[in-house]
Coordinates of C-alpha atoms in Angstrom, one line a residue:
X1 CA 147.1 191.3 218.6
X2 CA 146.4 189.2 215.5
X3 CA 150.1 188.9 214.7
X4 CA 150.7 187.7 218.3
X5 CA 148.0 185.1 217.9
X6 CA 149.5 184.0 214.6
X7 CA 153.0 183.6 216.2
X8 CA 151.5 181.7 219.1
X9 CA 149.7 179.4 216.7
X10 CA 152.8 178.9 214.7
X11 CA 154.9 178.0 217.7
X12 CA 152.4 175.5 219.1
X13 CA 150.4 174.2 216.2
X14 CA 152.9 171.8 214.7
X15 CA 153.2 170.1 218.1
X16 CA 149.5 169.4 218.4
X17 CA 148.3 168.5 214.9
X18 CA 146.1 165.5 214.8
X19 CA 147.2 162.5 212.6
X20 CA 144.9 161.4 209.9
X21 CA 143.4 158.2 211.1
X22 CA 142.0 157.3 207.7
X23 CA 145.4 157.5 206.1
X24 CA 146.9 155.6 209.1
X25 CA 144.4 152.8 208.9
X26 CA 143.7 152.5 205.1
X27 CA 146.9 153.9 203.6
X28 CA 145.2 156.6 201.5
X29 CA 144.5 160.2 202.2
X30 CA 141.1 161.4 203.2
X31 CA 139.1 164.4 201.9
X32 CA 140.5 166.6 204.7
X33 CA 144.2 165.6 204.5
X34 CA 146.3 168.8 204.4
X35 CA 143.7 171.1 206.0
X36 CA 145.6 171.5 209.3
X37 CA 148.9 172.1 207.6
X38 CA 147.3 174.5 205.2
X39 CA 145.7 176.5 208.0
X40 CA 149.1 176.6 209.8
X41 CA 150.8 177.9 206.6
X42 CA 148.0 180.4 206.3
X43 CA 148.7 181.7 209.8
X44 CA 152.4 182.0 208.9
X45 CA 151.5 184.2 205.9
X46 CA 152.3 181.5 203.3
X47 CA 149.2 182.0 201.2
X48 CA 150.3 180.2 198.0
X49 CA 151.8 177.3 200.0
X50 CA 148.5 177.0 201.9
X51 CA 146.6 176.9 198.7
X52 CA 148.9 174.2 197.3
X53 CA 148.5 172.2 200.4
X54 CA 144.7 172.3 200.5
X55 CA 143.0 174.3 197.7
X56 CA 139.6 174.7 199.5
X57 CA 141.1 176.6 202.5
X58 CA 140.2 180.0 201.3
X59 CA 136.6 179.1 200.2
X60 CA 136.1 177.3 203.5
X61 CA 137.1 180.3 205.5
X62 CA 134.9 182.5 203.3
X63 CA 132.0 180.1 203.9
X64 CA 132.4 180.0 207.7
X65 CA 132.8 183.7 207.9
X66 CA 129.7 184.2 205.8
X67 CA 127.8 181.8 208.0
X68 CA 128.8 183.6 211.2
X69 CA 127.9 187.0 209.7
X70 CA 124.6 185.6 208.4
X71 CA 123.7 184.2 211.9
X72 CA 124.5 187.6 213.4
X73 CA 123.0 190.0 210.9
X74 CA 120.5 187.7 209.0
X75 CA 121.3 188.8 205.4
X76 CA 118.4 188.7 203.0
X77 CA 120.1 186.2 200.6
X78 CA 122.7 184.9 203.0
X79 CA 121.4 181.3 202.8
X80 CA 121.9 181.3 199.0
X81 CA 125.5 182.6 199.4
X82 CA 126.3 180.0 202.0
X83 CA 124.8 177.2 199.8
X84 CA 126.8 178.4 196.8
X85 CA 130.0 178.5 198.8
X86 CA 129.2 175.0 200.2
X87 CA 128.7 173.6 196.7
X88 CA 131.9 175.3 195.6
X89 CA 133.8 173.7 198.5
X90 CA 132.4 170.3 197.8
X91 CA 133.5 170.5 194.1
X92 CA 137.0 171.8 195.0
X93 CA 137.5 169.2 197.7
X94 CA 136.4 166.3 195.5
X95 CA 138.4 167.5 192.6
X96 CA 141.5 167.9 194.8
X97 CA 141.0 164.4 196.2
X98 CA 140.7 162.8 192.8
X99 CA 143.8 164.6 191.6
X100 CA 145.7 163.5 194.7
X101 CA 144.9 159.8 194.4
X102 CA 145.5 159.5 190.7

């Protein structure tokens, strides 16, 4: 089932990716540039290429998965884990952005 969804996503995703309006209007990439392509690569099983495209992809997935599980099961320290993952994501995204524009 998961493989079928991944194949379906792979066949259709590239046709429906949204353009970056920030890059289109201002000529520089935004903090989220590469996330869609990275997720598409992840669905294709290209884990290292997905990381190279957008390094925060794995920590973002971990953060949202933890958030959903915390909302369902209300972990004792779930909010601290989510906060730590959020801060980690912000650091990775800002560092990646700085490295891209320099």
